[in-house]
Every structure is written in C-alpha cells, then in structure tokens.
PDB file of C-alpha atoms in Angstrom:
ATOM      1  CA  UNK A1462      91.241  98.014 108.519  1.00 60.00           C
ATOM      2  CA  UNK A1463      93.184  95.315 106.779  1.00 84.00           C
ATOM      3  CA  UNK A1464      95.210  97.654 104.574  1.00 84.00           C
ATOM      4  CA  UNK A1465      98.194  99.574 105.914  1.00 81.00           C
ATOM      5  CA  UNK A1466      97.712 102.065 103.041  1.00 82.00           C
ATOM      6  CA  UNK A1467      94.134 102.786 104.045  1.00 80.00           C
ATOM      7  CA  UNK A1468      92.892 106.349 104.020  1.00 82.00           C
ATOM      8  CA  UNK A1469      89.255 107.279 103.785  1.00 79.00           C
ATOM      9  CA  UNK A1470      89.610 109.071 100.450  1.00 78.00           C
ATOM     10  CA  UNK A1471      92.069 106.865  98.531  1.00 77.00           C
ATOM     11  CA  UNK A1472      91.343 105.645  95.037  1.00 83.00           C
ATOM     12  CA  UNK A1473      90.637 101.918  95.009  1.00 84.00           C
ATOM     13  CA  UNK A1474      93.777 101.087  93.019  1.00 90.00           C
ATOM     14  CA  UNK A1475      95.848 101.943  96.144  1.00 90.00           C
ATOM     15  CA  UNK A1476      94.590  98.738  97.747  1.00 89.00           C
ATOM     16  CA  UNK A1477      95.333  96.703  94.618  1.00 91.00           C
ATOM     17  CA  UNK A1478      98.948  97.893  94.779  1.00 93.00           C
ATOM     18  CA  UNK A1479      99.283  96.878  98.423  1.00 92.00           C
ATOM     19  CA  UNK A1480      97.576  93.511  98.032  1.00 93.00           C
ATOM     20  CA  UNK A1481      99.479  92.729  94.820  1.00 94.00           C
ATOM     21  CA  UNK A1482     102.829  93.374  96.501  1.00 94.00           C
ATOM     22  CA  UNK A1483     101.907  91.233  99.509  1.00 93.00           C
ATOM     23  CA  UNK A1484     100.919  88.327  97.239  1.00 94.00           C
ATOM     24  CA  UNK A1485     104.236  88.346  95.382  1.00 95.00           C
ATOM     25  CA  UNK A1486     106.965  85.884  96.292  1.00 93.00           C
ATOM     26  CA  UNK A1487     110.313  87.341  97.370  1.00 88.00           C
ATOM     27  CA  UNK A1488     111.650  87.734  93.829  1.00 89.00           C
ATOM     28  CA  UNK A1489     108.293  88.430  92.180  1.00 94.00           C
ATOM     29  CA  UNK A1490     107.711  91.284  89.762  1.00 96.00           C
ATOM     30  CA  UNK A1491     104.510  93.255  89.351  1.00 96.00           C
ATOM     31  CA  UNK A1492     103.406  95.968  86.967  1.00 97.00           C
ATOM     32  CA  UNK A1493     100.411  98.265  87.203  1.00 95.00           C
ATOM     33  CA  UNK A1494      98.835 100.751  84.849  1.00 94.00           C
ATOM     34  CA  UNK A1495      96.996 103.211  87.048  1.00 93.00           C
ATOM     35  CA  UNK A1496      96.474 106.873  87.706  1.00 92.00           C
ATOM     36  CA  UNK A1497      99.555 108.833  88.804  1.00 93.00           C
ATOM     37  CA  UNK A1498      97.561 110.786  91.387  1.00 92.00           C
ATOM     38  CA  UNK A1499      99.140 108.894  94.280  1.00 92.00           C
ATOM     39  CA  UNK A1500     102.567 110.362  93.335  1.00 93.00           C
ATOM     40  CA  UNK A1501     101.695 113.651  95.036  1.00 89.00           C
ATOM     41  CA  UNK A1502      98.314 113.319  96.765  1.00 90.00           C
ATOM     42  CA  UNK A1503      97.775 113.167 100.496  1.00 90.00           C
ATOM     43  CA  UNK A1504      95.982 109.832 100.231  1.00 90.00           C
ATOM     44  CA  UNK A1505      99.005 108.418  98.368  1.00 91.00           C
ATOM     45  CA  UNK A1506     101.486 109.111 101.174  1.00 93.00           C
ATOM     46  CA  UNK A1507     100.999 105.733 102.870  1.00 94.00           C
ATOM     47  CA  UNK A1508     101.239 103.914  99.533  1.00 94.00           C
ATOM     48  CA  UNK A1509     104.432 105.767  98.570  1.00 94.00           C
ATOM     49  CA  UNK A1510     105.965 104.850 101.926  1.00 94.00           C
ATOM     50  CA  UNK A1511     104.810 101.213 101.584  1.00 94.00           C
ATOM     51  CA  UNK A1512     106.219 100.840  98.055  1.00 94.00           C
ATOM     52  CA  UNK A1513     109.541 102.428  99.038  1.00 92.00           C
ATOM     53  CA  UNK A1514     109.843 100.172 102.088  1.00 91.00           C
ATOM     54  CA  UNK A1515     108.565  96.872 100.653  1.00 92.00           C
ATOM     55  CA  UNK A1516     109.727  96.896  97.026  1.00 94.00           C
ATOM     56  CA  UNK A1517     112.384  97.883  94.565  1.00 95.00           C
ATOM     57  CA  UNK A1518     110.778 100.284  92.137  1.00 96.00           C
ATOM     58  CA  UNK A1519     112.352  99.197  88.847  1.00 96.00           C
ATOM     59  CA  UNK A1520     110.573 101.520  86.386  1.00 97.00           C
ATOM     60  CA  UNK A1521     108.111 104.376  86.662  1.00 97.00           C
ATOM     61  CA  UNK A1522     106.617 105.949  83.574  1.00 96.00           C
ATOM     62  CA  UNK A1523     104.437 108.997  84.118  1.00 94.00           C
ATOM     63  CA  UNK A1524     102.338 109.969  81.109  1.00 92.00           C
ATOM     64  CA  UNK A1525     100.943 113.050  82.877  1.00 88.00           C
ATOM     65  CA  UNK A1526      97.761 114.083  81.126  1.00 84.00           C
ATOM     66  CA  UNK A1527      98.706 112.552  77.757  1.00 85.00           C
ATOM     67  CA  UNK A1528      95.775 110.502  76.432  1.00 83.00           C
ATOM     68  CA  UNK A1529      97.619 107.188  76.011  1.00 84.00           C
ATOM     69  CA  UNK A1530      94.947 104.971  77.613  1.00 83.00           C
ATOM     70  CA  UNK A1531      91.220 105.504  77.164  1.00 80.00           C
ATOM     71  CA  UNK A1532      90.197 104.252  80.613  1.00 74.00           C
ATOM     72  CA  UNK A1533      92.854 105.948  82.768  1.00 74.00           C
ATOM     73  CA  UNK A1534      93.266 109.643  83.465  1.00 82.00           C
ATOM     74  CA  UNK A1535      96.767 110.822  84.354  1.00 89.00           C
ATOM     75  CA  UNK A1536      98.182 107.378  83.537  1.00 91.00           C
ATOM     76  CA  UNK A1537     101.391 105.868  84.819  1.00 94.00           C
ATOM     77  CA  UNK A1538     103.073 102.481  84.627  1.00 96.00           C
ATOM     78  CA  UNK A1539     104.884 101.187  87.697  1.00 97.00           C
ATOM     79  CA  UNK A1540     107.098  98.098  87.497  1.00 97.00           C
ATOM     80  CA  UNK A1541     108.280  96.830  90.854  1.00 96.00           C
ATOM     81  CA  UNK A1542     110.021  93.880  92.427  1.00 95.00           C
ATOM     82  CA  UNK A1543     109.092  92.476  95.824  1.00 92.00           C
ATOM     83  CA  UNK A1544     112.721  92.055  96.829  1.00 84.00           C
ATOM     84  CA  UNK A1545     114.123  95.190  98.465  1.00 81.00           C
ATOM     85  CA  UNK A1546     117.528  95.973  96.978  1.00 84.00           C
ATOM     86  CA  UNK A1547     119.802  98.309  98.983  1.00 84.00           C
ATOM     87  CA  UNK A1548     120.641 101.548  97.157  1.00 88.00           C
ATOM     88  CA  UNK A1549     118.164 100.654  94.439  1.00 91.00           C
ATOM     89  CA  UNK A1550     117.884 102.839  91.350  1.00 94.00           C
ATOM     90  CA  UNK A1551     114.587 103.403  89.551  1.00 95.00           C
ATOM     91  CA  UNK A1552     114.475 104.068  85.831  1.00 96.00           C
ATOM     92  CA  UNK A1553     111.932 106.820  85.272  1.00 96.00           C
ATOM     93  CA  UNK A1554     110.384 108.663  82.382  1.00 95.00           C
ATOM     94  CA  UNK A1555     108.196 111.754  82.583  1.00 92.00           C
ATOM     95  CA  UNK A1556     106.397 111.717  79.242  1.00 92.00           C
ATOM     96  CA  UNK A1557     106.217 115.098  77.534  1.00 86.00           C
ATOM     97  CA  UNK A1558     102.847 116.228  76.236  1.00 81.00           C
ATOM     98  CA  UNK A1559     102.618 116.057  72.459  1.00 82.00           C
ATOM     99  CA  UNK A1560     105.060 113.179  71.972  1.00 86.00           C
ATOM    100  CA  UNK A1561     103.857 110.392  69.709  1.00 86.00           C
ATOM    101  CA  UNK A1562     103.122 107.145  71.530  1.00 87.00           C
ATOM    102  CA  UNK A1563     104.326 105.334  68.402  1.00 90.00           C
ATOM    103  CA  UNK A1564     107.853 106.474  69.283  1.00 90.00           C
ATOM    104  CA  UNK A1565     107.600 105.221  72.867  1.00 92.00           C
ATOM    105  CA  UNK A1566     110.513 102.768  72.749  1.00 93.00           C
ATOM    106  CA  UNK A1567     112.849 105.335  71.201  1.00 94.00           C
ATOM    107  CA  UNK A1568     111.709 108.038  73.605  1.00 93.00           C
ATOM    108  CA  UNK A1569     112.126 105.745  76.599  1.00 95.00           C
ATOM    109  CA  UNK A1570     115.676 104.855  75.594  1.00 95.00           C
ATOM    110  CA  UNK A1571     116.628 108.480  74.900  1.00 94.00           C
ATOM    111  CA  UNK A1572     114.804 110.323  77.688  1.00 92.00           C
ATOM    112  CA  UNK A1573     114.499 108.011  80.689  1.00 94.00           C
ATOM    113  CA  UNK A1574     116.990 108.325  83.516  1.00 94.00           C
ATOM    114  CA  UNK A1575     117.857 106.688  86.807  1.00 94.00           C
ATOM    115  CA  UNK A1576     116.987 108.128  90.176  1.00 92.00           C
ATOM    116  CA  UNK A1577     117.884 106.733  93.583  1.00 91.00           C
ATOM    117  CA  UNK A1578     114.838 105.080  95.094  1.00 93.00           C
ATOM    118  CA  UNK A1579     115.534 106.937  98.336  1.00 91.00           C
ATOM    119  CA  UNK A1580     114.579 110.135  96.422  1.00 88.00           C
ATOM    120  CA  UNK A1581     111.043 108.721  96.053  1.00 91.00           C
ATOM    121  CA  UNK A1582     109.852 109.765  99.483  1.00 90.00           C
ATOM    122  CA  UNK A1583     106.463 109.585 101.195  1.00 92.00           C
ATOM    123  CA  UNK A1584     106.258 113.389 100.847  1.00 90.00           C
ATOM    124  CA  UNK A1585     105.769 113.023  97.102  1.00 90.00           C
ATOM    125  CA  UNK A1586     107.413 111.586  94.025  1.00 91.00           C
ATOM    126  CA  UNK A1587     109.115 114.108  91.762  1.00 85.00           C
ATOM    127  CA  UNK A1588     110.222 112.343  88.600  1.00 88.00           C
ATOM    128  CA  UNK A1589     113.049 114.675  87.708  1.00 84.00           C
ATOM    129  CA  UNK A1590     116.715 114.039  87.045  1.00 81.00           C
ATOM    130  CA  UNK A1591     119.080 114.429  90.015  1.00 80.00           C
ATOM    131  CA  UNK A1592     120.397 117.686  88.477  1.00 81.00           C
ATOM    132  CA  UNK A1593     116.870 119.120  88.268  1.00 80.00           C
ATOM    133  CA  UNK A1594     116.106 118.008  91.836  1.00 77.00           C
ATOM    134  CA  UNK A1595     119.244 119.766  93.121  1.00 79.00           C
ATOM    135  CA  UNK A1596     118.312 122.921  91.221  1.00 78.00           C
ATOM    136  CA  UNK A1597     114.752 122.816  92.569  1.00 75.00           C
ATOM    137  CA  UNK A1598     116.084 122.497  96.121  1.00 77.00           C
ATOM    138  CA  UNK A1599     118.366 125.474  95.523  1.00 78.00           C
ATOM    139  CA  UNK A1600     115.461 127.479  94.120  1.00 71.00           C
ATOM    140  CA  UNK A1601     113.207 126.617  97.087  1.00 72.00           C
ATOM    141  CA  UNK A1602     115.828 128.028  99.447  1.00 76.00           C
ATOM    142  CA  UNK A1603     116.249 131.231  97.430  1.00 70.00           C
ATOM    143  CA  UNK A1604     114.649 134.473  98.713  1.00 69.00           C
ATOM    144  CA  UNK A1605     112.730 134.721  95.441  1.00 68.00           C
ATOM    145  CA  UNK A1606     111.163 131.250  95.751  1.00 66.00           C
ATOM    146  CA  UNK A1607     107.655 132.566  94.984  1.00 64.00           C
ATOM    147  CA  UNK A1608     108.912 134.168  91.786  1.00 67.00           C
ATOM    148  CA  UNK A1609     110.451 130.855  90.733  1.00 63.00           C
ATOM    149  CA  UNK A1610     107.226 129.016  91.597  1.00 64.00           C
ATOM    150  CA  UNK A1611     105.301 131.429  89.370  1.00 62.00           C
ATOM    151  CA  UNK A1612     107.860 130.942  86.616  1.00 63.00           C
ATOM    152  CA  UNK A1613     107.595 127.161  86.941  1.00 62.00           C
ATOM    153  CA  UNK A1614     103.821 127.427  86.562  1.00 57.00           C
ATOM    154  CA  UNK A1615     104.211 129.599  83.461  1.00 58.00           C
ATOM    155  CA  UNK A1616     106.488 127.097  81.705  1.00 56.00           C
ATOM    156  CA  UNK A1617     104.780 123.985  83.096  1.00 57.00           C
ATOM    157  CA  UNK A1618     105.468 120.919  80.985  1.00 57.00           C
ATOM    158  CA  UNK A1619     108.690 122.390  79.575  1.00 57.00           C
ATOM    159  CA  UNK A1620     111.397 121.598  82.146  1.00 58.00           C
ATOM    160  CA  UNK A1621     114.246 122.738  79.895  1.00 60.00           C
ATOM    161  CA  UNK A1622     112.682 126.186  79.531  1.00 62.00           C
ATOM    162  CA  UNK A1623     112.081 126.369  83.289  1.00 61.00           C
ATOM    163  CA  UNK A1624     115.701 125.451  83.970  1.00 64.00           C
ATOM    164  CA  UNK A1625     117.039 127.956  81.441  1.00 65.00           C
ATOM    165  CA  UNK A1626     114.929 130.798  82.830  1.00 65.00           C
ATOM    166  CA  UNK A1627     115.740 129.840  86.422  1.00 64.00           C
ATOM    167  CA  UNK A1628     119.453 129.711  85.749  1.00 65.00           C
ATOM    168  CA  UNK A1629     119.311 133.135  84.106  1.00 67.00           C
ATOM    169  CA  UNK A1630     117.519 134.503  87.185  1.00 63.00           C
ATOM    170  CA  UNK A1631     119.977 132.865  89.574  1.00 61.00           C
ATOM    171  CA  UNK A1632     122.900 134.463  87.758  1.00 59.00           C
ATOM    172  CA  UNK A1633     121.362 137.923  87.547  1.00 57.00           C
ATOM    173  CA  UNK A1634     123.192 140.415  89.720  1.00 43.00           C
ATOM    174  CA  UNK A1635     119.914 142.088  90.722  1.00 48.00           C
ATOM    175  CA  UNK A1636     118.941 139.169  92.952  1.00 45.00           C
ATOM    176  CA  UNK A1637     120.284 139.155  96.497  1.00 45.00           C
ATOM    177  CA  UNK A1638     122.434 136.194  97.473  1.00 48.00           C
ATOM    178  CA  UNK A1639     120.675 133.345  99.225  1.00 47.00           C
ATOM    179  CA  UNK A1640     121.444 133.107 102.918  1.00 42.00           C
TER     180      UNK A1640
END
C-alpha cells in the first residue's frame, strides 16, 4: 500500500489527490474537478485528514447534484496549496440547485464565504457558514434533534428555509429547554 489514503472502496480520484499533493513543491498550487463524495463518505475520511494536514485548502466549490459538468456526478472544485498555513481560511461555495452557471462569477462573489480550515474535519466536510454550523450544533444537542433532522430533510437544498423554520421551533414555548 503506497497510498496513505488507501481504502478498499475509494474512488480512484482519491489517489490522484494524494499523489498530486505529494508532487507539488512547497508553494505549489493544485486544482481538481472531481466528485464531492469524499466530503462525507467513509472512504473519504483518510483523504480529508490528509488534505487538512498537508495543504491549505484555498477554495472549495460544491456543485451538489447540479449538472455543470457532463462527465462528473456531484461535482466539486478544490483549489489547494501545498504549504500549510496556520489558522488558514478556506473560501467555500455550496452551489444552489437551479442557479445559472452563466452567473457563476457573480454568484461566487455574492454567496461564497470563509470557513476556518480546522472546521473541515476528517469526520466530514460541511460547507456551511460559521453561523449555520453553530446553529446545527445547537440543534443536534436539542431534545427534539430527530424532529429537526426530519425538517432539514424536508427543506433540503434550501438552507434559509431550514434556518427560519428551526429558529421558529427553537423559540416556541412548547419545546422543553435543552439540558
């Protein structure tokens, strides 16, 4: 096994990421267009840990299931630098279904945000703003976490609607206080 990211079920692009990073010089930059499946999959855990440890993740664009490339399902673009920068920030964009790819530059400028690279953990990459991540953590700790999970599934792909509904539920007097 010559790859530290090896798992028996990984997509082949996992090994291209690892090898590409190792071939870069200290200040080298690399960009990949690949599937986003490694963001959350079990086989992607070693790759997520490797990228967080060995690189500065400069930009991550997740197109979800938007059909922006013919040859890639669940496409993403990852731009990284070999040099590890302490307290690095990654500029991320979670593309919303139905947006026109022709407006990409405008959308990227208006909707992308920065997230601390330390938030991109081996457990899984959640490309949400820090405010959304804090709210999700609060929701997970709430006694009605399953209700919120169901609600999140119902409004999947519409984070503003999920947040609005969740906030209304959190402020409803009928819910017991979280312990």
